[in-house]
Short mmCIF file of C-alpha atoms in Angstrom, two decimals:
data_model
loop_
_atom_site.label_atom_id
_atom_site.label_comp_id
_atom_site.label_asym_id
_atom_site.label_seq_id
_atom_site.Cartn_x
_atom_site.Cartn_y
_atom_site.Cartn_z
CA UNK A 1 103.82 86.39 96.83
CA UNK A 2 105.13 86.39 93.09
CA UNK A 3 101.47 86.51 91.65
CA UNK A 4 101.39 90.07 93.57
CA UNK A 5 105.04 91.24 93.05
CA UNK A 6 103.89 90.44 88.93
CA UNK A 7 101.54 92.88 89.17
CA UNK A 8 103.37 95.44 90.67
CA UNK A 9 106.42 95.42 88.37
CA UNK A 10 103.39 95.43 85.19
CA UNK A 11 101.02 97.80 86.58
CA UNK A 12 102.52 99.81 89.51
CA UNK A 13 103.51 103.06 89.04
CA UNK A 14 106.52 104.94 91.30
CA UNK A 15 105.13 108.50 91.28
CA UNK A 16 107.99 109.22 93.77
CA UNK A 17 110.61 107.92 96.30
CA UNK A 18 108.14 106.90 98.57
CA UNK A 19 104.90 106.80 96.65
CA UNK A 20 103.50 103.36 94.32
CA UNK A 21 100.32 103.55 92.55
CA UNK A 22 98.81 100.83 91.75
CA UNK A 23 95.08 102.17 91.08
CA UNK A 24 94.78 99.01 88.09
CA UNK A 25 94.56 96.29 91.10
CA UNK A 26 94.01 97.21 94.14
CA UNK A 27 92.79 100.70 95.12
CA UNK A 28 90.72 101.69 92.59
CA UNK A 29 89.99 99.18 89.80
CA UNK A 30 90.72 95.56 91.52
CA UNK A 31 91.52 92.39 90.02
CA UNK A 32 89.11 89.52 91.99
CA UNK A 33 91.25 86.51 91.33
CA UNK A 34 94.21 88.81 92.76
CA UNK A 35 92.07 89.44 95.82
CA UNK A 36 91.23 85.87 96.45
CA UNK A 37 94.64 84.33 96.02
CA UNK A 38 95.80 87.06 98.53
CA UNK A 39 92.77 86.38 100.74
CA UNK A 40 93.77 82.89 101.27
CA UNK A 41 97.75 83.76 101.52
CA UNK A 42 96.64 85.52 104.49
CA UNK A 43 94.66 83.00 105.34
CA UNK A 44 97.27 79.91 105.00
CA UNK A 45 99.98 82.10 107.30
CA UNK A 46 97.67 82.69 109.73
CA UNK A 47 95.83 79.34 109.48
CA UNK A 48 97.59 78.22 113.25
CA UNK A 49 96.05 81.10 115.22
CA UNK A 50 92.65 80.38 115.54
CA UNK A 51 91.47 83.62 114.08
CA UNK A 52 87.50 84.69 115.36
CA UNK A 53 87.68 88.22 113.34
CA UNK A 54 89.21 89.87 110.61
CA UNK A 55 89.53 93.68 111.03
CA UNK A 56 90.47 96.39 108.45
CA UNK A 57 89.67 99.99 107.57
CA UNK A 58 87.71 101.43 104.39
CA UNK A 59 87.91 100.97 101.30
CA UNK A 60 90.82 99.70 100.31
CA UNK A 61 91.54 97.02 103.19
CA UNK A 62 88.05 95.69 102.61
CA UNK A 63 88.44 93.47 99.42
CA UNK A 64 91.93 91.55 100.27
CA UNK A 65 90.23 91.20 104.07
CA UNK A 66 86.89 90.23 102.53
CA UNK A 67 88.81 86.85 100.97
CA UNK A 68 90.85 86.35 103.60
CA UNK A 69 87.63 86.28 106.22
CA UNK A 70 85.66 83.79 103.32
CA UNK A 71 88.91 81.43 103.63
CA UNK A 72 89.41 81.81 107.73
CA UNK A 73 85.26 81.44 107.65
CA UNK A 74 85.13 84.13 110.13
CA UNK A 75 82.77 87.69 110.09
CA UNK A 76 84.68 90.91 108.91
CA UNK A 77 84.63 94.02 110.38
CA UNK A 78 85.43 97.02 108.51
CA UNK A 79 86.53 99.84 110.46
CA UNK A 80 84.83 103.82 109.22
CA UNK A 81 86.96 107.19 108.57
CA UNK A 82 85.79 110.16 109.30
CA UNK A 83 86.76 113.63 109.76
CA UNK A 84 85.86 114.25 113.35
CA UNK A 85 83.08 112.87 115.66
CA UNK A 86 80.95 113.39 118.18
CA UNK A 87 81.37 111.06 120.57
CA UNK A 88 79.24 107.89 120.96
CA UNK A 89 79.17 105.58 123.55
CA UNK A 90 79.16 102.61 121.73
CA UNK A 91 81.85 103.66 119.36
CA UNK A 92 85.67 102.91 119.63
CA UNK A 93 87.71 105.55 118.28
CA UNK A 94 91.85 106.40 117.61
CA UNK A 95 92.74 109.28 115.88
CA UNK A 96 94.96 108.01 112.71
CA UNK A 97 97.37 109.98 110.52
CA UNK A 98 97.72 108.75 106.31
CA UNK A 99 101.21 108.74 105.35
CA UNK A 100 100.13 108.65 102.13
CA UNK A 101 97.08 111.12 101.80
CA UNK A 102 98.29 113.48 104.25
CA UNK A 103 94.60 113.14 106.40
CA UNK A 104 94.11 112.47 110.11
CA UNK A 105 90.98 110.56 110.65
CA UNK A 106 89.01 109.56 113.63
CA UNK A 107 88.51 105.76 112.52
CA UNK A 108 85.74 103.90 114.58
CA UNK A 109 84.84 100.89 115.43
CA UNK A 110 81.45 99.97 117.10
CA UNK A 111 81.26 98.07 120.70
CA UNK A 112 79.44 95.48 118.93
CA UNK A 113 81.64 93.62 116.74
CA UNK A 114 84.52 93.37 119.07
CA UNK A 115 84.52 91.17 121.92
CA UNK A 116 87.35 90.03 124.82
CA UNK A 117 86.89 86.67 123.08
CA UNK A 118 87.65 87.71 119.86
CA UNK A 119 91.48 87.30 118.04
CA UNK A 120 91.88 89.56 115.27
CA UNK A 121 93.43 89.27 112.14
CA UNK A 122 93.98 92.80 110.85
CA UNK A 123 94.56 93.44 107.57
CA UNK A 124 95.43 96.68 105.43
CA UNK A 125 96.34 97.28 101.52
CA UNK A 126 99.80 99.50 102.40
CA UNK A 127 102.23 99.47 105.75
CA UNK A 128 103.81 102.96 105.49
CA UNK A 129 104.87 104.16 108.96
CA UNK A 130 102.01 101.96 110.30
CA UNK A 131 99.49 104.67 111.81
CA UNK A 132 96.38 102.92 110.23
CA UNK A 133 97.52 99.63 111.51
CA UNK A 134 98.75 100.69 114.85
CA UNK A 135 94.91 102.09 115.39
CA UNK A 136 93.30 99.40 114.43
CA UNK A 137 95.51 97.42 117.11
CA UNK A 138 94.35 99.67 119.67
CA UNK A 139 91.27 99.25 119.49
CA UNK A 140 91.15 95.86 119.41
CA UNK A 141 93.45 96.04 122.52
CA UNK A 142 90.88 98.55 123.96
CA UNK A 143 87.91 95.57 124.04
CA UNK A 144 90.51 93.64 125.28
CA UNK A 145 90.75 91.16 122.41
CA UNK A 146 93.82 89.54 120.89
CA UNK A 147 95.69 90.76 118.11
CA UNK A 148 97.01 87.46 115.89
CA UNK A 149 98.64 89.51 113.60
CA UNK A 150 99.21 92.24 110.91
CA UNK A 151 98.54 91.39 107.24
CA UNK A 152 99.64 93.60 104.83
CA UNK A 153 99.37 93.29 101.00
CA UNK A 154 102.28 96.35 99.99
CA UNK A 155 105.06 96.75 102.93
CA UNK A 156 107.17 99.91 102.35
CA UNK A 157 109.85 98.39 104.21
CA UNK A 158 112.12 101.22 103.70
CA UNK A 159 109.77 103.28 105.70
CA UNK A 160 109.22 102.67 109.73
CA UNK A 161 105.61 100.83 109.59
CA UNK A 162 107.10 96.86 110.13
CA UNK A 163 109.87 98.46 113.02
CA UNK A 164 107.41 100.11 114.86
CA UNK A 165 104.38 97.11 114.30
CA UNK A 166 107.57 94.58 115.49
CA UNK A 167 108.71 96.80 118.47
CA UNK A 168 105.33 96.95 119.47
CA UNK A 169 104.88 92.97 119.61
CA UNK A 170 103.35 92.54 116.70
CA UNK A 171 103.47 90.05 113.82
CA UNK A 172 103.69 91.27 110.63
CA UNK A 173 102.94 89.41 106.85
CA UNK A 174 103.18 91.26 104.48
CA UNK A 175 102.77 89.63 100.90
CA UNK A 176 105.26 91.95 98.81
CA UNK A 177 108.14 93.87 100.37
CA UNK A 178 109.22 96.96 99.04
CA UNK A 179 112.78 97.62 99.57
CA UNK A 180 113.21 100.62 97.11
CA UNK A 181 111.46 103.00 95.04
CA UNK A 182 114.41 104.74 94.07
CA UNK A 183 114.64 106.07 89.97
CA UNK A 184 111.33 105.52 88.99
CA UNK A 185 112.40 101.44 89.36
CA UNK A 186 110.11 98.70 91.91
CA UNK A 187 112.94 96.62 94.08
CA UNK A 188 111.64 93.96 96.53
CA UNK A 189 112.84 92.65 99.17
CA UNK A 190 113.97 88.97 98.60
CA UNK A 191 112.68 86.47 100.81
CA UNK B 1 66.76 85.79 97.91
CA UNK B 2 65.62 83.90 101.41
CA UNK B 3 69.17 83.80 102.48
CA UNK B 4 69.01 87.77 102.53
CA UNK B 5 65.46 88.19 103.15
CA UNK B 6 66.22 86.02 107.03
CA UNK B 7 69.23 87.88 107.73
CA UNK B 8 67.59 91.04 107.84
CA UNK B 9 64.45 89.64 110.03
CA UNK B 10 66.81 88.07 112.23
CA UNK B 11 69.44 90.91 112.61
CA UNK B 12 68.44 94.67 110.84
CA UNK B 13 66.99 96.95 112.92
CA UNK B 14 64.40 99.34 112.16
CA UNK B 15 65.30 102.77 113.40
CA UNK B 16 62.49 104.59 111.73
CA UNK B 17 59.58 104.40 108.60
CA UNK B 18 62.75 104.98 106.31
CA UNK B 19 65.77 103.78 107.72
CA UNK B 20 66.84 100.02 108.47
CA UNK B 21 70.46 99.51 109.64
CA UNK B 22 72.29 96.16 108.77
CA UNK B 23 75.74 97.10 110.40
CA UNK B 24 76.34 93.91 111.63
CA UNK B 25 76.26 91.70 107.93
CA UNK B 26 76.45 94.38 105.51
CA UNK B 27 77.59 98.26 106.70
CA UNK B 28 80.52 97.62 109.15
CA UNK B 29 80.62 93.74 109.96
CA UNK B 30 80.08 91.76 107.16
CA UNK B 31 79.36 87.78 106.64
CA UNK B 32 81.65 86.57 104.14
CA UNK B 33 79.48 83.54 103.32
CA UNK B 34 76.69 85.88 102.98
CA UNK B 35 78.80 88.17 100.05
CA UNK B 36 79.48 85.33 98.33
CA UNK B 37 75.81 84.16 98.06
CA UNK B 38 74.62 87.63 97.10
CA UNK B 39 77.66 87.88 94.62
CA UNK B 40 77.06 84.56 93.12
CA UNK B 41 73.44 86.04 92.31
CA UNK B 42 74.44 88.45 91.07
CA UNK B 43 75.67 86.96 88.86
CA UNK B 44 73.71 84.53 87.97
CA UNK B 45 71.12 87.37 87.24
CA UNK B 46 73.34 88.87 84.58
CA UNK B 47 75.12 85.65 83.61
CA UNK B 48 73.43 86.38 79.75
CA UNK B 49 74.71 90.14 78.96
CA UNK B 50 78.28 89.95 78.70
CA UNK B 51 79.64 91.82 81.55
CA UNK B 52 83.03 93.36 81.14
CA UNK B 53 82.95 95.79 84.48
CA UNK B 54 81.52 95.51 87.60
CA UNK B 55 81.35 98.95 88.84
CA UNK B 56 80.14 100.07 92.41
CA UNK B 57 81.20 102.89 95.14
CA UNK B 58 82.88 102.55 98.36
CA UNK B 59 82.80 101.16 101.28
CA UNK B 60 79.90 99.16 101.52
CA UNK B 61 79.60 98.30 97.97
CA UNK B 62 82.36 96.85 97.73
CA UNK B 63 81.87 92.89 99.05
CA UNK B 64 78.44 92.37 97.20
CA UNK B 65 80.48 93.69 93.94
CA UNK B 66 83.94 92.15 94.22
CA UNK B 67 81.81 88.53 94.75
CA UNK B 68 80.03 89.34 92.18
CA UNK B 69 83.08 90.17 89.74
CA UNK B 70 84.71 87.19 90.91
CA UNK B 71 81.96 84.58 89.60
CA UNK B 72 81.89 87.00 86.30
CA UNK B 73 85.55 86.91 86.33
CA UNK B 74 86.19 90.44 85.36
CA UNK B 75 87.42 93.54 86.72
CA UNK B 76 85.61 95.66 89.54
CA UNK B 77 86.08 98.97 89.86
CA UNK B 78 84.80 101.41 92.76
CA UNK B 79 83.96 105.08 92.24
CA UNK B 80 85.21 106.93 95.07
CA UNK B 81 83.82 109.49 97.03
CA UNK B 82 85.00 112.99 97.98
CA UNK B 83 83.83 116.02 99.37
CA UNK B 84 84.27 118.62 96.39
CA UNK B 85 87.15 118.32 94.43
CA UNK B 86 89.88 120.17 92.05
CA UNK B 87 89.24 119.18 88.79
CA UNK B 88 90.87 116.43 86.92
CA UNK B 89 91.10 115.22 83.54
CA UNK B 90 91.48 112.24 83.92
CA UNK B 91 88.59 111.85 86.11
CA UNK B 92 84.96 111.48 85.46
CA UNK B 93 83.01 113.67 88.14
CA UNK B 94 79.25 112.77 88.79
CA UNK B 95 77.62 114.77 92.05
CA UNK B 96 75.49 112.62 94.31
CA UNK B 97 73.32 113.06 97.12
CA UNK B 98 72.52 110.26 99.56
CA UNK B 99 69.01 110.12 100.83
CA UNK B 100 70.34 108.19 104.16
CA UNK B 101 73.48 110.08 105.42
CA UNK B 102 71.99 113.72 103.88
CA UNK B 103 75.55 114.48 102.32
CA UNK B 104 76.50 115.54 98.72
CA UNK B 105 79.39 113.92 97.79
CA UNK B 106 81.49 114.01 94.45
CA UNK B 107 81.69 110.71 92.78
CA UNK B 108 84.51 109.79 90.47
CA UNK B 109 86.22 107.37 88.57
CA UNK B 110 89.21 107.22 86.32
CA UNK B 111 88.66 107.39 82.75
CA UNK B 112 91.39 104.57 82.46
CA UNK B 113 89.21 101.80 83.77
CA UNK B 114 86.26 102.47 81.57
CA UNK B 115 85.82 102.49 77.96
CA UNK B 116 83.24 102.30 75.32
CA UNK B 117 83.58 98.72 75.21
CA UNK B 118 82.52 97.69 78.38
CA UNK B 119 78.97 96.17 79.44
CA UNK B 120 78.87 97.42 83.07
CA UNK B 121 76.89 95.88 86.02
CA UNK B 122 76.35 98.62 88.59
CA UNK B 123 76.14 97.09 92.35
CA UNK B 124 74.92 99.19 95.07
CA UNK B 125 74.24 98.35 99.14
CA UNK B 126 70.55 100.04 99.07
CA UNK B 127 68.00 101.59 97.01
CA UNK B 128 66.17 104.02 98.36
CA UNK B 129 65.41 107.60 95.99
CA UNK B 130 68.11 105.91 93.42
CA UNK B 131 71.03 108.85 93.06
CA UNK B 132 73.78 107.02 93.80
CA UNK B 133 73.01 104.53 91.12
CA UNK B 134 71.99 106.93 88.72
CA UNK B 135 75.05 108.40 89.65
CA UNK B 136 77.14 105.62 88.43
CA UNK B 137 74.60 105.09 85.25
CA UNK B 138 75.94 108.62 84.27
CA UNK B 139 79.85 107.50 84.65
CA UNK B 140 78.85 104.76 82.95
CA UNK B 141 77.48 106.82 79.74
CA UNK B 142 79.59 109.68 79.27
CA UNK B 143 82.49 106.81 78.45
CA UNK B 144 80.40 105.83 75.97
CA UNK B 145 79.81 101.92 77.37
CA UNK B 146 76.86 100.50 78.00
CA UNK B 147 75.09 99.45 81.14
CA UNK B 148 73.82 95.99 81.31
CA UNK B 149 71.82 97.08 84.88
CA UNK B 150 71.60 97.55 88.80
CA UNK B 151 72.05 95.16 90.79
CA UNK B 152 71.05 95.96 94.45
CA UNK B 153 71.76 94.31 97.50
CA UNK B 154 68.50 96.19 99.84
CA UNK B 155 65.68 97.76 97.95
CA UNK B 156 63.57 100.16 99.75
CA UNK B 157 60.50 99.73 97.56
CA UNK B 158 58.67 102.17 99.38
CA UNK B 159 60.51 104.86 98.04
CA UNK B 160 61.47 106.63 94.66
CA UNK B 161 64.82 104.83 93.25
CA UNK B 162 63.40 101.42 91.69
CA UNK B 163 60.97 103.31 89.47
CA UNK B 164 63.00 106.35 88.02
CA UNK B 165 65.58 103.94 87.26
CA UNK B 166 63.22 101.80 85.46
CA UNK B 167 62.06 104.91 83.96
CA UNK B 168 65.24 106.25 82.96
CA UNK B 169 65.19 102.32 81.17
CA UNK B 170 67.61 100.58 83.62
CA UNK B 171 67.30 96.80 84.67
CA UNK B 172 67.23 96.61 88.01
CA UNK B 173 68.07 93.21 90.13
CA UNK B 174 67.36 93.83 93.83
CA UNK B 175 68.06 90.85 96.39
CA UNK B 176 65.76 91.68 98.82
CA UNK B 177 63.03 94.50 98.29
CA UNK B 178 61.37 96.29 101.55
CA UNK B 179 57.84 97.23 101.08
CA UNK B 180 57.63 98.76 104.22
CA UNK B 181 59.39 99.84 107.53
CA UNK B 182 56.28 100.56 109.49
CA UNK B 183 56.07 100.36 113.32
CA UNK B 184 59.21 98.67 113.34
CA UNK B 185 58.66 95.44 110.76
CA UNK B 186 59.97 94.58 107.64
CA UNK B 187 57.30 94.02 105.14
CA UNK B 188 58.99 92.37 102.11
CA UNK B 189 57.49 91.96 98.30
CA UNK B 190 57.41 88.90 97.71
CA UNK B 191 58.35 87.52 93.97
#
């Protein structure tokens, strides 16, 4: 998506090898008109499946899923991190590990807003080695709902997130793909 | 605004005198349709005062503020949350204790994305004693720019927030406002 991939080679910043910032857009001040051309990307490539539910994970995930649920015209669910639980009964919970932030979480999900009917749309703001994503699929899996497909708006792709996500079964979008972060210097992926 | 006002007969739930949870439009599902009412209102609200920011604090935040910065067509930015943190100066640091989960959480927000030009709208979830908004208020000031009001999704009118931020000379814009929880029914004021 070259709208994206424009942003990232203006405002992204390659604090490392393996870590982008781009705090001006997406993850901490966020561009609207961004969001909503992504939403509806997402939307258009998944526009065959007969999505019922989007499903992400706070904060980040929520704005690009946000659009994409408006476009689909379908509820969003936003999974919750937290730092440890006590169990609840109506709660569905994976343990997840951030790449990125170095954090395990125990990200949750109520009962309620899943259903066996349901085909979900997941959607996240970066695929690293695909923990966060790989949770969310399980618990949609454990309500024993459909997973459509993986929508991502920032793919490492030299990291393992899309392998494992593919291996798995999954389908994976991702709307820029990152094929280097080597010398300070954004190369994509060419598609 | 009725659209609000029915949702939350038809789906909140009143858990006690104080506490009404809207998980499945508003805290974990959301209605997308719904957002983009409530951001269009927004808005339309503060169409006159020149808005340059939208500024607001994960998770829930979020969708009322990004629909909201989308009809005003500028930025949004969302404090974020942590537990206590090293400080950083680049960051602006507000503490803020939240009447509903009892936590005290460190609010912050990069200098970069505010500065003493902006007119900032401040969008918040609920109202109930008003720290988390006066939070953001205080961000708001100690750049040096201006805040144009709050504009809040739920008002708990019954409590403390609305009037010390009126006090402290803040416009406040509150989509629906509770006058009372009691024995399980929501009592609105109606405007």
């Amino acid at each position: 998506m070259n709208l994206l991939k424009d942003k990232i080679i203006s405002e992204g910043i390659v604090l490392s090898d393996t870590v982008l910032k781009v705090d001006s857009f997406l993850n901490h001040q966020m561009d609207p008109q961004l969001m909503k051309a992504m939403g509806e990307e997402f939307a258009h490539r998944f526009a065959e499946d007969k999505i019922t539910k989007v499903l992400t994970i706070e904060s980040s995930g929520i704005a690009p899923a946000l659009m994409a649920a408006l476009t689909l015209n379908v509820p969003l669910v936003f999974a919750r991190k937290q730092k440890s639980l006590t169990l609840r009964e109506d709660l569905i919970v994976e343990r997840v590990h951030s790449f990125t932030k170095q954090v395990t979480n125990d990200v949750t999900v109520s009962r309620k807003y899943l259903s066996p009917n349901d085909t979900v749309l997941i959607i996240d703001d970066f695929l690293a080695v695909g923990e966060a994503a790989q949770g969310l699929a399980r618990i949609t899996e454990q309500v024993g709902a459909k997973v459509a497909g993986i929508g991502i708006v920032i793919e490492k792709s030299f990291q393992t997130g899309r392998q494992t996500l593919i291996e798995a079964g999954y389908r994976v979008e991702s709307l820029a793909r990152i094929a280097s972060l080597h010398d300070g210097s954004v190369q994509f992926i060419e598609e």
